PDB file of C-alpha atoms in Angstrom:
ATOM      1  CA  MET C  25     -60.965 -72.478   3.937  1.00  0.00           C
ATOM      2  CA  MET C  26     -62.507 -72.969   0.485  1.00  0.00           C
ATOM      3  CA  LYS C  27     -64.904 -70.031   1.026  1.00  0.00           C
ATOM      4  CA  ARG C  28     -61.985 -67.792   1.935  1.00  0.00           C
ATOM      5  CA  PHE C  29     -60.096 -68.859  -1.199  1.00  0.00           C
ATOM      6  CA  ILE C  30     -63.099 -68.137  -3.436  1.00  0.00           C
ATOM      7  CA  LEU C  31     -63.563 -64.746  -1.755  1.00  0.00           C
ATOM      8  CA  VAL C  32     -59.908 -63.849  -2.424  1.00  0.00           C
ATOM      9  CA  ILE C  33     -60.263 -64.877  -6.076  1.00  0.00           C
ATOM     10  CA  ILE C  34     -63.401 -62.749  -6.474  1.00  0.00           C
ATOM     11  CA  MET C  35     -61.648 -59.756  -4.902  1.00  0.00           C
ATOM     12  CA  MET C  36     -58.678 -60.156  -7.239  1.00  0.00           C
ATOM     13  CA  ILE C  37     -60.914 -60.317 -10.317  1.00  0.00           C
ATOM     14  CA  SER C  38     -62.793 -57.217  -9.144  1.00  0.00           C
ATOM     15  CA  THR C  39     -59.546 -55.348  -8.587  1.00  0.00           C
ATOM     16  CA  PHE C  40     -58.225 -56.196 -12.049  1.00  0.00           C
ATOM     17  CA  GLY C  41     -61.536 -55.174 -13.599  1.00  0.00           C
ATOM     18  CA  VAL C  42     -61.407 -51.736 -11.964  1.00  0.00           C
ATOM     19  CA  TYR C  43     -57.747 -51.376 -12.937  1.00  0.00           C
ATOM     20  CA  SER C  44     -58.444 -52.062 -16.613  1.00  0.00           C
ATOM     21  CA  PHE C  45     -61.422 -49.678 -16.580  1.00  0.00           C
ATOM     22  CA  LYS C  46     -59.238 -46.882 -15.208  1.00  0.00           C
ATOM     23  CA  ASN C  47     -56.631 -47.499 -17.916  1.00  0.00           C
ATOM     24  CA  ASN C  48     -59.262 -47.068 -20.621  1.00  0.00           C
ATOM     25  CA  ALA C  49     -60.553 -43.906 -18.968  1.00  0.00           C
ATOM     26  CA  THR C  50     -57.123 -42.253 -19.202  1.00  0.00           C
ATOM     27  CA  ASP C  51     -57.123 -42.907 -22.956  1.00  0.00           C
ATOM     28  CA  ALA C  52     -60.362 -40.942 -23.374  1.00  0.00           C
ATOM     29  CA  LYS C  53     -58.576 -37.924 -24.897  1.00  0.00           C
ATOM     30  CA  LYS C  54     -56.251 -38.471 -27.825  1.00  0.00           C
ATOM     31  CA  THR C  55     -54.024 -36.100 -29.735  1.00  0.00           C
ATOM     32  CA  SER C  56     -53.171 -36.241 -33.412  1.00  0.00           C
ATOM     33  CA  TYR C  57     -53.576 -34.207 -36.580  1.00  0.00           C
ATOM     34  CA  ALA C  58     -56.709 -33.478 -38.586  1.00  0.00           C
ATOM     35  CA  SER C  59     -57.195 -32.543 -42.217  1.00  0.00           C
ATOM     36  CA  TYR C  60     -60.326 -31.756 -44.230  1.00  0.00           C
ATOM     37  CA  TYR C  61     -62.128 -33.157 -47.254  1.00  0.00           C
ATOM     38  CA  HIS C  62     -61.751 -31.639 -50.703  1.00  0.00           C
ATOM     39  CA  ASP C  63     -64.978 -30.376 -52.293  1.00  0.00           C
ATOM     40  CA  LYS C  64     -64.767 -33.103 -54.958  1.00  0.00           C
ATOM     41  CA  PHE C  65     -66.155 -35.566 -52.384  1.00  0.00           C
ATOM     42  CA  ASN C  66     -69.496 -33.699 -52.045  1.00  0.00           C
ATOM     43  CA  GLY C  67     -72.379 -35.938 -53.041  1.00  0.00           C
ATOM     44  CA  ARG C  68     -70.407 -39.178 -52.802  1.00  0.00           C
ATOM     45  CA  LYS C  69     -71.354 -41.979 -50.432  1.00  0.00           C
ATOM     46  CA  THR C  70     -69.359 -42.327 -47.241  1.00  0.00           C
ATOM     47  CA  ALA C  71     -68.419 -45.693 -45.759  1.00  0.00           C
ATOM     48  CA  SER C  72     -71.490 -45.454 -43.510  1.00  0.00           C
ATOM     49  CA  GLY C  73     -73.751 -45.065 -46.548  1.00  0.00           C
ATOM     50  CA  GLU C  74     -74.533 -41.394 -45.905  1.00  0.00           C
ATOM     51  CA  ILE C  75     -74.073 -38.862 -48.680  1.00  0.00           C
ATOM     52  CA  PHE C  76     -71.088 -36.627 -47.907  1.00  0.00           C
ATOM     53  CA  ASP C  77     -71.786 -32.923 -47.479  1.00  0.00           C
ATOM     54  CA  ASN C  78     -68.875 -30.563 -46.778  1.00  0.00           C
ATOM     55  CA  SER C  79     -71.253 -28.111 -45.069  1.00  0.00           C
ATOM     56  CA  LYS C  80     -72.167 -30.562 -42.267  1.00  0.00           C
ATOM     57  CA  LEU C  81     -70.146 -31.167 -39.103  1.00  0.00           C
ATOM     58  CA  THR C  82     -68.842 -34.671 -39.801  1.00  0.00           C
ATOM     59  CA  ALA C  83     -65.534 -36.506 -39.757  1.00  0.00           C
ATOM     60  CA  ALA C  84     -63.818 -39.734 -40.731  1.00  0.00           C
ATOM     61  CA  ASN C  85     -61.813 -41.965 -38.395  1.00  0.00           C
ATOM     62  CA  ARG C  86     -60.308 -45.403 -38.986  1.00  0.00           C
ATOM     63  CA  THR C  87     -61.684 -47.118 -35.857  1.00  0.00           C
ATOM     64  CA  LEU C  88     -64.478 -45.190 -34.106  1.00  0.00           C
ATOM     65  CA  PRO C  89     -67.975 -46.574 -34.759  1.00  0.00           C
ATOM     66  CA  PHE C  90     -70.229 -44.721 -37.194  1.00  0.00           C
ATOM     67  CA  GLY C  91     -72.507 -42.275 -35.396  1.00  0.00           C
ATOM     68  CA  THR C  92     -70.005 -41.602 -32.606  1.00  0.00           C
ATOM     69  CA  THR C  93     -70.022 -37.960 -31.555  1.00  0.00           C
ATOM     70  CA  ILE C  94     -66.639 -36.479 -30.675  1.00  0.00           C
ATOM     71  CA  LYS C  95     -65.381 -33.105 -29.496  1.00  0.00           C
ATOM     72  CA  VAL C  96     -62.358 -31.912 -31.480  1.00  0.00           C
ATOM     73  CA  THR C  97     -60.140 -29.163 -30.054  1.00  0.00           C
ATOM     74  CA  ASN C  98     -57.546 -27.260 -32.085  1.00  0.00           C
ATOM     75  CA  LEU C  99     -54.388 -27.363 -29.945  1.00  0.00           C
ATOM     76  CA  ASN C 100     -53.099 -24.116 -31.504  1.00  0.00           C
ATOM     77  CA  ASN C 101     -56.023 -21.881 -30.541  1.00  0.00           C
ATOM     78  CA  GLY C 102     -58.287 -23.861 -28.175  1.00  0.00           C
ATOM     79  CA  LYS C 103     -61.345 -23.679 -30.464  1.00  0.00           C
ATOM     80  CA  GLU C 104     -63.712 -26.667 -30.307  1.00  0.00           C
ATOM     81  CA  VAL C 105     -66.237 -28.316 -32.599  1.00  0.00           C
ATOM     82  CA  ILE C 106     -68.493 -31.336 -32.170  1.00  0.00           C
ATOM     83  CA  VAL C 107     -68.629 -33.740 -35.118  1.00  0.00           C
ATOM     84  CA  LYS C 108     -70.229 -37.072 -35.953  1.00  0.00           C
ATOM     85  CA  ILE C 109     -68.162 -39.928 -37.383  1.00  0.00           C
ATOM     86  CA  ASN C 110     -69.704 -41.057 -40.681  1.00  0.00           C
ATOM     87  CA  ASP C 111     -66.756 -42.263 -42.759  1.00  0.00           C
ATOM     88  CA  ARG C 112     -63.490 -44.219 -42.674  1.00  0.00           C
ATOM     89  CA  GLY C 113     -60.122 -42.584 -43.025  1.00  0.00           C
ATOM     90  CA  PRO C 114     -57.863 -40.756 -43.141  1.00  0.00           C
ATOM     91  CA  PHE C 115     -55.522 -43.034 -44.982  1.00  0.00           C
ATOM     92  CA  HIS C 116     -52.390 -41.204 -43.914  1.00  0.00           C
ATOM     93  CA  SER C 117     -50.584 -42.529 -40.843  1.00  0.00           C
ATOM     94  CA  SER C 118     -49.891 -39.127 -39.277  1.00  0.00           C
ATOM     95  CA  ARG C 119     -53.572 -38.091 -39.077  1.00  0.00           C
ATOM     96  CA  ALA C 120     -56.466 -39.462 -37.045  1.00  0.00           C
ATOM     97  CA  LEU C 121     -59.298 -37.380 -38.486  1.00  0.00           C
ATOM     98  CA  ASP C 122     -60.518 -36.154 -41.852  1.00  0.00           C
ATOM     99  CA  MET C 123     -63.075 -33.448 -41.128  1.00  0.00           C
ATOM    100  CA  SER C 124     -65.653 -31.791 -43.333  1.00  0.00           C
ATOM    101  CA  ARG C 125     -64.657 -28.331 -44.515  1.00  0.00           C
ATOM    102  CA  ALA C 126     -67.337 -26.755 -42.265  1.00  0.00           C
ATOM    103  CA  ALA C 127     -66.013 -28.545 -39.166  1.00  0.00           C
ATOM    104  CA  PHE C 128     -62.384 -27.737 -39.982  1.00  0.00           C
ATOM    105  CA  ASP C 129     -63.256 -24.089 -40.643  1.00  0.00           C
ATOM    106  CA  GLU C 130     -64.942 -23.840 -37.200  1.00  0.00           C
ATOM    107  CA  ILE C 131     -61.646 -24.483 -35.418  1.00  0.00           C
ATOM    108  CA  GLY C 132     -58.902 -23.775 -37.941  1.00  0.00           C
ATOM    109  CA  ASP C 133     -57.819 -22.040 -41.107  1.00  0.00           C
ATOM    110  CA  THR C 134     -58.586 -23.957 -44.300  1.00  0.00           C
ATOM    111  CA  ASP C 135     -55.495 -22.360 -45.892  1.00  0.00           C
ATOM    112  CA  ARG C 136     -53.526 -24.810 -43.747  1.00  0.00           C
ATOM    113  CA  GLY C 137     -53.886 -28.460 -44.706  1.00  0.00           C
ATOM    114  CA  THR C 138     -53.616 -29.969 -41.234  1.00  0.00           C
ATOM    115  CA  ILE C 139     -53.898 -28.870 -37.611  1.00  0.00           C
ATOM    116  CA  PRO C 140     -52.886 -30.510 -34.331  1.00  0.00           C
ATOM    117  CA  VAL C 141     -55.998 -31.607 -32.449  1.00  0.00           C
ATOM    118  CA  GLU C 142     -57.164 -33.340 -29.314  1.00  0.00           C
ATOM    119  CA  TYR C 143     -60.370 -35.352 -29.584  1.00  0.00           C
ATOM    120  CA  GLU C 144     -62.593 -37.158 -27.132  1.00  0.00           C
ATOM    121  CA  ILE C 145     -65.741 -39.233 -27.413  1.00  0.00           C
ATOM    122  CA  ILE C 146     -68.878 -37.490 -26.205  1.00  0.00           C
ATOM    123  CA  ASP C 147     -71.478 -40.072 -27.208  1.00  0.00           C
TER     124      ASP C 147
END
């Protein structure tokens, strides 16, 4: 009887573990808005310690670890770019990403300040 009870407990724990893993998997893609850095930030240190360069494909996010590679898709035109997280920000509640000018220009028009995006972690 005790063995059966322990087996049931182990099965329940396994089931809950798979359930929570599936919930995290559905959150893999997120939608928000992205903006881009002004040129005045060129040459300054980012939160990761790297020197910011607006010609590189980088971005800032409040929570993703430094060095994380993400794919960002412009929801207006379907264009995609791959960027590396190397800074913290943006510090505006309606945006999830601050992208370098080069990254933003790959998928959007820099005459517009923000674009709706979907982003997902690649590595």
